[in-house]
GROMACS .gro file of C-alpha atoms in nm:
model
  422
    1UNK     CA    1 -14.884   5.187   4.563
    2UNK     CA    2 -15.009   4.970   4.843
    3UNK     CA    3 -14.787   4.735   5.024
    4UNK     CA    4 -14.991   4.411   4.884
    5UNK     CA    5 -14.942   4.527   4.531
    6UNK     CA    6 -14.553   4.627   4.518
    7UNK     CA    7 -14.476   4.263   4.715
    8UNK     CA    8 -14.684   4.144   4.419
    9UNK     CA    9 -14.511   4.281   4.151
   10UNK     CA   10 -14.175   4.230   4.355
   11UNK     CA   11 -14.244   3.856   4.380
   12UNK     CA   12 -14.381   3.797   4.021
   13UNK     CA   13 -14.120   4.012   3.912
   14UNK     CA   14 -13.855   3.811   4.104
   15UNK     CA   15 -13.978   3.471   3.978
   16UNK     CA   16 -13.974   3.622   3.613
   17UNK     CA   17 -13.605   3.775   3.640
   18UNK     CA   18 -13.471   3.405   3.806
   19UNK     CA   19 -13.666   3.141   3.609
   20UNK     CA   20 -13.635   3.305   3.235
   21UNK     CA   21 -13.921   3.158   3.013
   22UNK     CA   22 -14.167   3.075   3.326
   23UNK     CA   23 -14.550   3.059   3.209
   24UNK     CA   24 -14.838   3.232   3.399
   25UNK     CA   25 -14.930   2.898   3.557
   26UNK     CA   26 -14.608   2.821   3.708
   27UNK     CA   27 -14.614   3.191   3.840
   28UNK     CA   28 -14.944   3.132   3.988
   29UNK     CA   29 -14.731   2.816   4.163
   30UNK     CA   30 -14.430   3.014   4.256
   31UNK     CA   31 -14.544   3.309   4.398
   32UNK     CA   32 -14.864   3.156   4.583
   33UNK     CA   33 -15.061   3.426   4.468
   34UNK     CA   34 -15.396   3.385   4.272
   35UNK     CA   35 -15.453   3.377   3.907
   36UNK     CA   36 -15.635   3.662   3.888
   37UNK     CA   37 -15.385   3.901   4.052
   38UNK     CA   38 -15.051   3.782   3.903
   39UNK     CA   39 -15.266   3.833   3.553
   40UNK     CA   40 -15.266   4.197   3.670
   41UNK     CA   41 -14.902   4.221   3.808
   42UNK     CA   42 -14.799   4.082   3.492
   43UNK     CA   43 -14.988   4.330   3.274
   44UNK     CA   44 -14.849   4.581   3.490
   45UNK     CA   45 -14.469   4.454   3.437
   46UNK     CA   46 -14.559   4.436   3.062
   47UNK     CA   47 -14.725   4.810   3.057
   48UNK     CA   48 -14.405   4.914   3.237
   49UNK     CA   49 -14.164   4.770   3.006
   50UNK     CA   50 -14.012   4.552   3.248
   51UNK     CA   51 -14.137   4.220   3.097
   52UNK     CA   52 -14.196   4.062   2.753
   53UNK     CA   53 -14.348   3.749   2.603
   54UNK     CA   54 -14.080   3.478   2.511
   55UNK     CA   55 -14.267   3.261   2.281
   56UNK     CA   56 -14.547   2.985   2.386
   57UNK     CA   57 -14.465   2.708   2.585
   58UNK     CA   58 -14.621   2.317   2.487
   59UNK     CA   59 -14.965   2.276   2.571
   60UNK     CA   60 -15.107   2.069   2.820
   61UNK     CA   61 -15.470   2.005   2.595
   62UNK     CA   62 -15.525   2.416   2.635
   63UNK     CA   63 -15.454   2.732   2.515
   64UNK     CA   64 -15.065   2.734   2.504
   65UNK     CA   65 -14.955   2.928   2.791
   66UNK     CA   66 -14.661   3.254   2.720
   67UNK     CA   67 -14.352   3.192   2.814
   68UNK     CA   68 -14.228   3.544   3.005
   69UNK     CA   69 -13.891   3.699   3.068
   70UNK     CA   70 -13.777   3.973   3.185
   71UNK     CA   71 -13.658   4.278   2.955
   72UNK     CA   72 -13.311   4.284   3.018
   73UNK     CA   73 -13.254   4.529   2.732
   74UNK     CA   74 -13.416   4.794   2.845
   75UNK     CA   75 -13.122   4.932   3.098
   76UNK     CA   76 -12.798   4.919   3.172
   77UNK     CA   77 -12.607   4.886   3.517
   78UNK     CA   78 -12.248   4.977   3.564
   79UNK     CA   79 -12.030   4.799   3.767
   80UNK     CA   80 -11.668   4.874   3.947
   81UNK     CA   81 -11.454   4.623   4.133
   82UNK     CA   82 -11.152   4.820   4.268
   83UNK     CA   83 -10.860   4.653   4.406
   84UNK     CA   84 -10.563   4.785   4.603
   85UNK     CA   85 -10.333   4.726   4.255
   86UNK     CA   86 -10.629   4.656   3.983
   87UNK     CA   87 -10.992   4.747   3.901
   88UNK     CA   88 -11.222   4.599   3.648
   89UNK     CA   89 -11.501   4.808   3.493
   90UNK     CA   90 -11.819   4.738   3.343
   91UNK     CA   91 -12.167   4.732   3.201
   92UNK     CA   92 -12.409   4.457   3.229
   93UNK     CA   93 -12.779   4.447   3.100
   94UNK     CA   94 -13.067   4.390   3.358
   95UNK     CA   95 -13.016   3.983   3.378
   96UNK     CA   96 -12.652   4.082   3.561
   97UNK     CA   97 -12.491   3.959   3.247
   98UNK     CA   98 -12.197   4.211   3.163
   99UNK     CA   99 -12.156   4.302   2.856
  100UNK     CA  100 -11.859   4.492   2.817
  101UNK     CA  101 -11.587   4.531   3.064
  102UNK     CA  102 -11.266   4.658   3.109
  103UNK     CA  103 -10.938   4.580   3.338
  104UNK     CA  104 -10.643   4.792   3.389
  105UNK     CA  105 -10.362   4.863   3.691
  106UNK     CA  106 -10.464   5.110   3.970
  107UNK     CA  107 -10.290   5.185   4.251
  108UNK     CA  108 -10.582   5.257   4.535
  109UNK     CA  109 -10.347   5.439   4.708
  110UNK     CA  110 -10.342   5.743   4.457
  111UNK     CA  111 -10.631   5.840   4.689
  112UNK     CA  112 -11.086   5.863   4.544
  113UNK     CA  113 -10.999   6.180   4.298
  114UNK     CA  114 -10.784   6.009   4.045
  115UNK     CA  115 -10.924   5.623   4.101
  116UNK     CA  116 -11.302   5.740   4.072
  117UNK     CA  117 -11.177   5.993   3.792
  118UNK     CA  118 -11.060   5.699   3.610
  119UNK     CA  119 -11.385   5.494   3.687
  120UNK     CA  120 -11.582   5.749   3.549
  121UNK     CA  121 -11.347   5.759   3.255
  122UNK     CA  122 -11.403   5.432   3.185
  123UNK     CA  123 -11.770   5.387   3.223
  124UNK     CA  124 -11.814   5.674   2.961
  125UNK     CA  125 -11.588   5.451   2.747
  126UNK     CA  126 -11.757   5.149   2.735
  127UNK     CA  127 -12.136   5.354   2.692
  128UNK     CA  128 -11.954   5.510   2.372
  129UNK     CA  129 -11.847   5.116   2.265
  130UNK     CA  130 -12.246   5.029   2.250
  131UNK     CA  131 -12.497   5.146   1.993
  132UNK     CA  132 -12.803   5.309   2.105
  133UNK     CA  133 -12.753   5.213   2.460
  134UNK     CA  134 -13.024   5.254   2.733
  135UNK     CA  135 -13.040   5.434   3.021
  136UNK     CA  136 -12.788   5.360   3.313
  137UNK     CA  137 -12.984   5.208   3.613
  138UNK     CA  138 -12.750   5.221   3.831
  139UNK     CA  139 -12.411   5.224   3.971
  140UNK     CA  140 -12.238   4.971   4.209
  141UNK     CA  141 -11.874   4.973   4.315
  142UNK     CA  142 -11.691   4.748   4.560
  143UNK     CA  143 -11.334   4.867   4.722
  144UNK     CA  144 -11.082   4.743   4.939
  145UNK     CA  145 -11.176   4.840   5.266
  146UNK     CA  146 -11.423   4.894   5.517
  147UNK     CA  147 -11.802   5.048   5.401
  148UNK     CA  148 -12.027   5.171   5.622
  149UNK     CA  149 -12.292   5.022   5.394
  150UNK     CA  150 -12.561   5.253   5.448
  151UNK     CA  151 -12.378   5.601   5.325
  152UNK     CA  152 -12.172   5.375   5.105
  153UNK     CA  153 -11.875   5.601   5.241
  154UNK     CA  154 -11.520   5.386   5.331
  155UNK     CA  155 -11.448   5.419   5.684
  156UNK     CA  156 -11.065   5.439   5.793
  157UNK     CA  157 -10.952   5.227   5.536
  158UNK     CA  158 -10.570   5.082   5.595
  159UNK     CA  159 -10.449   5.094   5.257
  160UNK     CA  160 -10.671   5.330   5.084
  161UNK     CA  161 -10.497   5.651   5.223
  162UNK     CA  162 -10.765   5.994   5.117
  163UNK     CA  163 -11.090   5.760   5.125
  164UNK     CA  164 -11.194   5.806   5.501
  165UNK     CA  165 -11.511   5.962   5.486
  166UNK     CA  166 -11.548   6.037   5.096
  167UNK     CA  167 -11.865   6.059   4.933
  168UNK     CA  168 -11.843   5.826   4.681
  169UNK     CA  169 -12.200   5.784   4.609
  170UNK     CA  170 -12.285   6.127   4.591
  171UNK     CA  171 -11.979   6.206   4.281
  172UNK     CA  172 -12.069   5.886   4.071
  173UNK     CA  173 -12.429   5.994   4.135
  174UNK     CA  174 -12.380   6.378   4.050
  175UNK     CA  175 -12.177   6.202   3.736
  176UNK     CA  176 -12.457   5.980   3.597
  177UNK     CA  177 -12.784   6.046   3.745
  178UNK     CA  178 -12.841   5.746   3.901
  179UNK     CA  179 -12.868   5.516   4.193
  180UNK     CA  180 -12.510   5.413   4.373
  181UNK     CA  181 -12.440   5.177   4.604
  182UNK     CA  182 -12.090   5.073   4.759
  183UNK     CA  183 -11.965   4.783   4.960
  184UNK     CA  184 -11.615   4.634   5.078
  185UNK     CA  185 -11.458   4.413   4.799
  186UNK     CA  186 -11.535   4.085   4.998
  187UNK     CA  187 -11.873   4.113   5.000
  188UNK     CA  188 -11.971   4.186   4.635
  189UNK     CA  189 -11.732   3.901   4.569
  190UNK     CA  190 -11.960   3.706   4.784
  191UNK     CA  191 -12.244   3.841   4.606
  192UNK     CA  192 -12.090   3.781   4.273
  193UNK     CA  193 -12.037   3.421   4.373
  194UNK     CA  194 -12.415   3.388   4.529
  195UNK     CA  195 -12.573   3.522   4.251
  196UNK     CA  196 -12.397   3.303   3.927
  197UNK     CA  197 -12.260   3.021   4.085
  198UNK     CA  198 -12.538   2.752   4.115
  199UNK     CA  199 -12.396   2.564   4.429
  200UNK     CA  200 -12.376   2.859   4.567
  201UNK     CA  201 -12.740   2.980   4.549
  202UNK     CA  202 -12.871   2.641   4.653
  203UNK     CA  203 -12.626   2.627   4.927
  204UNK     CA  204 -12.813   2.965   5.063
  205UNK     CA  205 -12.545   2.954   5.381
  206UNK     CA  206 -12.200   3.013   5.270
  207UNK     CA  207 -11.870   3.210   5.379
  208UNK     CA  208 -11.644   3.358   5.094
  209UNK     CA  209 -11.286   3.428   5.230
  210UNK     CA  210 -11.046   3.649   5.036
  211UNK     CA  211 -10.728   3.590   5.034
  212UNK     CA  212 -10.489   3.849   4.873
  213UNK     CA  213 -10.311   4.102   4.982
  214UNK     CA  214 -10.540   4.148   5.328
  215UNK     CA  215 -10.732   3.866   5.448
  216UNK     CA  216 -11.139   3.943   5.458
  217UNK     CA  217 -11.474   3.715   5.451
  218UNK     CA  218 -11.822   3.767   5.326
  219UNK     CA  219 -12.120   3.633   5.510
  220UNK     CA  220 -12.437   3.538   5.335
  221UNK     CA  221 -12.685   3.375   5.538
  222UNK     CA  222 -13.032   3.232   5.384
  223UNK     CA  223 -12.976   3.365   5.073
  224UNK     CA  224 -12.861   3.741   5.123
  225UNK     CA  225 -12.522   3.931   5.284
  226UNK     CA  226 -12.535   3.977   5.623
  227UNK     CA  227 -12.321   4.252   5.658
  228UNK     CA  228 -12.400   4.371   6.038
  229UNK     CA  229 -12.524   4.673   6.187
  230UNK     CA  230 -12.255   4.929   6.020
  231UNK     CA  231 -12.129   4.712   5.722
  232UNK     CA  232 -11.824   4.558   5.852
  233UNK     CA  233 -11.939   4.178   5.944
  234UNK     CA  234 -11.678   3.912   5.794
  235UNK     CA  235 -11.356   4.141   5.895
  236UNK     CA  236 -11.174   3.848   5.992
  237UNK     CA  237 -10.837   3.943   5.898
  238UNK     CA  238 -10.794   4.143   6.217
  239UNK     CA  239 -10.893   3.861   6.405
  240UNK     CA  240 -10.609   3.819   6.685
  241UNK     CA  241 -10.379   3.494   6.652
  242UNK     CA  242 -10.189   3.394   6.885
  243UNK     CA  243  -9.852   3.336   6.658
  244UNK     CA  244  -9.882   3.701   6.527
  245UNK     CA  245  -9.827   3.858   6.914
  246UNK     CA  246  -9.519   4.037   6.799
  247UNK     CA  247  -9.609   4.188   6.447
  248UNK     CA  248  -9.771   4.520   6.400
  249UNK     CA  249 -10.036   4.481   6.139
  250UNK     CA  250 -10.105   4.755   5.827
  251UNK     CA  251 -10.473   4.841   6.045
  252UNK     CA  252 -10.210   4.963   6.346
  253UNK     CA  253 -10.281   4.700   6.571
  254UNK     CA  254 -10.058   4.387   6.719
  255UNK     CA  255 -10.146   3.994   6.611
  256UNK     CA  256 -10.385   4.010   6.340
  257UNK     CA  257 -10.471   3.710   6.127
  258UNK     CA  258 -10.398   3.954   5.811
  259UNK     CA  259 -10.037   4.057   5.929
  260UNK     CA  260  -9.907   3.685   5.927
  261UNK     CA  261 -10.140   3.512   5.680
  262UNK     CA  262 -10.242   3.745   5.385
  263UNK     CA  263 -10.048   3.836   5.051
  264UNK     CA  264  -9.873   4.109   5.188
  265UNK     CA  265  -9.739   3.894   5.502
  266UNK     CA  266  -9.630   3.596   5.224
  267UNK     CA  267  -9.454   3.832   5.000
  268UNK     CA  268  -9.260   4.009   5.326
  269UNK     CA  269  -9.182   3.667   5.451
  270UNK     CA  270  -9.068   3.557   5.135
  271UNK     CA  271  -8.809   3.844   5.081
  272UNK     CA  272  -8.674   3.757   5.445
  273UNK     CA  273  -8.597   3.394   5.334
  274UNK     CA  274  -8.418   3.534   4.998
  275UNK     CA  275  -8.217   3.794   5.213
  276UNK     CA  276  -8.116   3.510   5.500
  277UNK     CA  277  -7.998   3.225   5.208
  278UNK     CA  278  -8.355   3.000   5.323
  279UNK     CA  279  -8.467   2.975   4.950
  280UNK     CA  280  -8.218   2.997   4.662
  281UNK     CA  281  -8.581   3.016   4.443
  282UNK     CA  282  -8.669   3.333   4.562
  283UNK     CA  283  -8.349   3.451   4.631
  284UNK     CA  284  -8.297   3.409   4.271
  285UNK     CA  285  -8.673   3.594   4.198
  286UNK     CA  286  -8.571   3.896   4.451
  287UNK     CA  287  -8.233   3.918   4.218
  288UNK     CA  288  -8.415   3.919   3.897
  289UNK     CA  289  -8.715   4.179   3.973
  290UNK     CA  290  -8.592   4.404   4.334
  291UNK     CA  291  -8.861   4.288   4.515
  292UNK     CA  292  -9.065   3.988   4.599
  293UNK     CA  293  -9.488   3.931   4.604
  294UNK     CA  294  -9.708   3.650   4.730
  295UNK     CA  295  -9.732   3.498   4.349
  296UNK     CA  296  -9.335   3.435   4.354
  297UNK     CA  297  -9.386   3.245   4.677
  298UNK     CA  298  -9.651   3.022   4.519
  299UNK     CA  299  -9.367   3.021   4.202
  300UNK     CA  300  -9.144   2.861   4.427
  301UNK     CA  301  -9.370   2.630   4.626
  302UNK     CA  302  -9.463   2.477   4.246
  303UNK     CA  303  -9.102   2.440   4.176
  304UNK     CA  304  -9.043   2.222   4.498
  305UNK     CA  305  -8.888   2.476   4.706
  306UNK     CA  306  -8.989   2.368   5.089
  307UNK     CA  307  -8.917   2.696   5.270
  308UNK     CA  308  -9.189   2.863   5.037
  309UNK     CA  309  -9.414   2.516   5.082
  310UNK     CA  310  -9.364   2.588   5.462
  311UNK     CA  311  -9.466   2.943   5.423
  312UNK     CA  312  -9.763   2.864   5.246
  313UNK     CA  313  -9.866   2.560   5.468
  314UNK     CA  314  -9.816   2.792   5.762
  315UNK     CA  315 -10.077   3.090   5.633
  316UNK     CA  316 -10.258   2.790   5.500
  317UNK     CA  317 -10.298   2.672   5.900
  318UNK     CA  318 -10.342   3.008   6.057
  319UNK     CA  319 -10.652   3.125   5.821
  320UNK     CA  320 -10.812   2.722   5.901
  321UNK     CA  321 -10.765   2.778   6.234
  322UNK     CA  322 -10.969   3.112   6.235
  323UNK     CA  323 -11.221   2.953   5.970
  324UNK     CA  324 -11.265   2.656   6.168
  325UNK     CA  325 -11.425   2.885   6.472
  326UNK     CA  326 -11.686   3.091   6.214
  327UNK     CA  327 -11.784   2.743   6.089
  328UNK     CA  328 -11.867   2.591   6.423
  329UNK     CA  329 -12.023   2.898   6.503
  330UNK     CA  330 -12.200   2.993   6.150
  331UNK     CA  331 -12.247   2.649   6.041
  332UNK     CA  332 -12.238   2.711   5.663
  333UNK     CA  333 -12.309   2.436   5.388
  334UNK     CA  334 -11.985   2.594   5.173
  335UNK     CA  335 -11.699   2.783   5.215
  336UNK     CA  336 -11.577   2.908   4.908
  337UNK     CA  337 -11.186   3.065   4.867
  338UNK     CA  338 -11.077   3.344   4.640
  339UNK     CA  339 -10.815   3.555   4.581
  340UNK     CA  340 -10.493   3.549   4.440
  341UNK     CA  341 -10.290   3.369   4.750
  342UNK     CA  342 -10.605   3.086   4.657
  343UNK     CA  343 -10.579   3.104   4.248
  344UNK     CA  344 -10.213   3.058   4.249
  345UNK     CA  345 -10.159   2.730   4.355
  346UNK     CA  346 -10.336   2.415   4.568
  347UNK     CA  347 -10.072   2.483   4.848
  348UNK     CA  348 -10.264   2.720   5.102
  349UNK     CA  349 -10.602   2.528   5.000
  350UNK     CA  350 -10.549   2.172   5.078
  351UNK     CA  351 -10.411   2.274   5.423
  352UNK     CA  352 -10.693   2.495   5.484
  353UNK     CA  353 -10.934   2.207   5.413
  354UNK     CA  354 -10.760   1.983   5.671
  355UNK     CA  355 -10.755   2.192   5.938
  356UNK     CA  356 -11.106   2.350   5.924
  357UNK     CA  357 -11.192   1.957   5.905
  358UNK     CA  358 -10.979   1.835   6.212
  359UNK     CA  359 -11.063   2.153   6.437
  360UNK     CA  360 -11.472   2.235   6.336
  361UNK     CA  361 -11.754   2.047   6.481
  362UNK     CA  362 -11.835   1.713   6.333
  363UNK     CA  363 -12.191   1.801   6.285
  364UNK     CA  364 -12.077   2.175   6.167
  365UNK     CA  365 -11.890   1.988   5.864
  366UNK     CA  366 -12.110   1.694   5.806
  367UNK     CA  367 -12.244   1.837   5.491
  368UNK     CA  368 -11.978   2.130   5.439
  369UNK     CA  369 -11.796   2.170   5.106
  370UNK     CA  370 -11.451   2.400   5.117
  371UNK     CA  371 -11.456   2.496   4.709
  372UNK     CA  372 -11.184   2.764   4.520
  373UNK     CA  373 -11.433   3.066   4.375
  374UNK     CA  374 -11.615   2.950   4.055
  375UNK     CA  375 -11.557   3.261   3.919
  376UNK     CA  376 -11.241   3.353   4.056
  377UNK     CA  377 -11.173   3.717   3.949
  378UNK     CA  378 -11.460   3.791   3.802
  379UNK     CA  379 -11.688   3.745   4.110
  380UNK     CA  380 -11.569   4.100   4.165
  381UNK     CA  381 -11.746   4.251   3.840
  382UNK     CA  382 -12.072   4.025   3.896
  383UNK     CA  383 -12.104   4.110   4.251
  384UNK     CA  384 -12.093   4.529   4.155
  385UNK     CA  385 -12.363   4.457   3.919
  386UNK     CA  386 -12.616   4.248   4.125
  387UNK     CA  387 -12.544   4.508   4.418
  388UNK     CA  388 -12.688   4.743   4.209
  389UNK     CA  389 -13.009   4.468   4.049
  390UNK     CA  390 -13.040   4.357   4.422
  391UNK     CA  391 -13.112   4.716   4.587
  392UNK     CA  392 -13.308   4.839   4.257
  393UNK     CA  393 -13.586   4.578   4.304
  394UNK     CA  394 -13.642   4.555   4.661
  395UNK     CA  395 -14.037   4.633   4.703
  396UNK     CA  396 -14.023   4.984   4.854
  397UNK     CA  397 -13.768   5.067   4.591
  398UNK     CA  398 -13.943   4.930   4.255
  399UNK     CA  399 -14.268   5.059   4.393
  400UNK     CA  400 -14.137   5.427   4.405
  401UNK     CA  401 -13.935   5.431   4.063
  402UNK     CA  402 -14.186   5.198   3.842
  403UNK     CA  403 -14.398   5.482   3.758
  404UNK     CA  404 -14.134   5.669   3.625
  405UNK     CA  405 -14.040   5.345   3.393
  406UNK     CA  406 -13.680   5.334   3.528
  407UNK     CA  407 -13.470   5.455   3.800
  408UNK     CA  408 -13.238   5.649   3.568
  409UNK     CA  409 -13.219   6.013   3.681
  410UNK     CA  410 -13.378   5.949   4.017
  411UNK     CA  411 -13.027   5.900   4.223
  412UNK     CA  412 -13.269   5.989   4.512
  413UNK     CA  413 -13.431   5.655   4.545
  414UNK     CA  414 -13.087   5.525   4.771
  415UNK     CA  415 -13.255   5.714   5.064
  416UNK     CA  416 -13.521   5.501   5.032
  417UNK     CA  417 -13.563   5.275   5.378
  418UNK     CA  418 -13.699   4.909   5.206
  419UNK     CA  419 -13.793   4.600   5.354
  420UNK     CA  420 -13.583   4.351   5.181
  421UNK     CA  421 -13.725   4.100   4.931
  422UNK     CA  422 -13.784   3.722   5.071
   0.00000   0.00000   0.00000
């Protein structure tokens, strides 16, 4: 298939997938193409199964033009969001909406056999919950750690002890016959985000900064993740602070952002400040339970408890102070904050938003907007599954598995160098 034709069918394709219910004519508008040719790209969609007619929109004193939408029945894409204590599972149709999912514990540390063993477990699962279901498209996981983007392999991961190196493409690939792709769990949450949330997509420009237990960012720049040369862009939680000279952080090094500002950092903090009499609330938590996490810091801080409020206010500065340098550099038009630290409480956001304010660049936050997730959690799942829609219908992609019908049982197609869609 020529160039011309498969950025044909990509765009028409595109317009049909975003804009469900979009007539011929307002194709013609949308993808600047002419009449004549996105009749053909649509009768090739149709002949492929990949579009259907949705009805007849009002007429204008003509023929009633179809409405057109995309088939989102006819596949399924599986999606994995693994955390360093939890993992949600599941499948969505070809829209990106999920449409069964799971969520259980997992400790990452237990190393790829038994985590990815489970994954698998779990995918087979929820096939077995749907009747008739189609073919699986596709495969897209996110993890906690570093992914060199292009093997989808983790690469010297702090906290995910056996996953340096592993192939997890090629098992979940060998497992289901189809297409995998893998990223760090920052950046399918930014995806997730990107790809529901509406202010998001119009914002185009936007940094999405985890924090939980580590500290970690996702770029996306006009529309799409900029995730550098090798896959690690938006590591910011090894980004040196001054205030953390002394403490050894979980990646080995000395002063990173993560070691004095993430979940991990809050929860260690915390249990000093029990132990030394600072906080009678969480010296009453570390009693109860044996040990202390970020969430019983953000417990305290709601029950008026100012050494946990300082704690808070102080990770709260540190991360604002980094984020204030990536926005006068990056100049996004939203900043958007998730993770559990962020969920828990209004503490660690309000003093983020004042000092990214007082220390950016007017002009840099003119027009900027510092937002909690919209989807919170669940920006994991969505992000796995429009990983997987994303890389499936780039044109070099779609043009090789279309005359198949589908890209089920062509794992292959990964390999697959593409020039990303506009």
């Amino acid at each position: 298939m020529s160039g011309d034709r498969s950025d044909g069918l990509v765009a028409v394709l595109d317009a049909i997938r975003t804009s469900p219910g979009i007539t011929q004519p307002r194709l013609v508008q949308r993808v600047g193409l002419g009449r004549t040719v996105v009749a053909q790209r649509v009768a090739h969609l149709e002949a492929a199964g990949l579009v259907a007619q949705d009805g007849l929109a009002p007429s204008n004193g003509g023929r009633a033009p179809r409405r057109l939408r995309l088939r989102r029945a006819a596949g399924l894409v599986a999606g994995a969001d693994i955390g360093a204590t939890g993992m949600a599972v599941g499948l969505a149709d070809l829209s990106g909406h999920v449409l069964v999912e799971t969520h259980e514990p997992v400790d990452v540390a237990d190393g790829p056999d038994g985590v990815l063993g489970r994954v698998e477990e779990l995918v087979e699962g929820l096939l077995a919950r749907l009747t008739d279901p189609p073919p699986l498209w596709g495969v897209g996981v996110g993890v906690p750690g570093p992914v060199e983007f292009a093997t989808s392999r983790p690469v010297a991961p702090p906290i995910m002890p056996g996953w340096d190196g592993y192939p997890v493409r090629e098992r979940l690939a060998g497992r289901f016959a189809a297409p995998v792709w893998v990223d760090n769990d920052v950046n399918v949450l930014a995806l997730g985000e990107l790809r529901t949330n509406p202010a998001a997509a119009a914002t185009g420009d936007l940094l999405y900064v985890k924090i939980g237990t580590g500290i970690g960012a996702g770029l996306v720049s006009g529309g799409r993740l900029h995730r550098g040369v090798n896959g690690c862009a938006g590591d910011i939680g090894h980004v040196a602070v001054a205030e953390a000279d002394t403490v050894i952080c979980r990646c080995g090094n000395v002063g990173c952002l993560e070691a004095v500002a993430g979940g991990a950092a809050l929860a260690r903090d915390g249990r000093q400040l029990a132990e030394r009499g600072g906080s009678p609330v969480l010296a009453e938590a570390l009693a109860a339970r044996g040990d202390l996490t970020a969430a019983d810091v953000t417990a305290a801080a709601e029950r008026g408890d100012p050494a946990a409020r300082a704690l808070l206010a102080r990770a709260g500065r540190l991360v604002g102070g980094t984020l204030a340098t990536l926005v006068s550099f990056y100049n996004p038009g939203l900043v958007v904050l998730g993770g559990g630290v962020v969920h828990a409480g209004d503490h660690v956001l309000a003093v983020i938003r004042e000092s990214v304010y007082r220390r950016s660049l007017p002009l840099a936050t003119r027009t900027l907007r510092i937002e909690p997730s919209a989807l919170g959690a669940a920006a994991g799942l969505a992000g796995a599954v429009h990983l997987v829609l994303d890389n499936l219908f780039t044109p070099d992609r779609l043009a090789l598995w279309l005359p198949w019908g589908s890209p089920s049982g062509h794992p292959e197609i990964v390999d697959t160098p593409d020039r990303p869609s506009a």
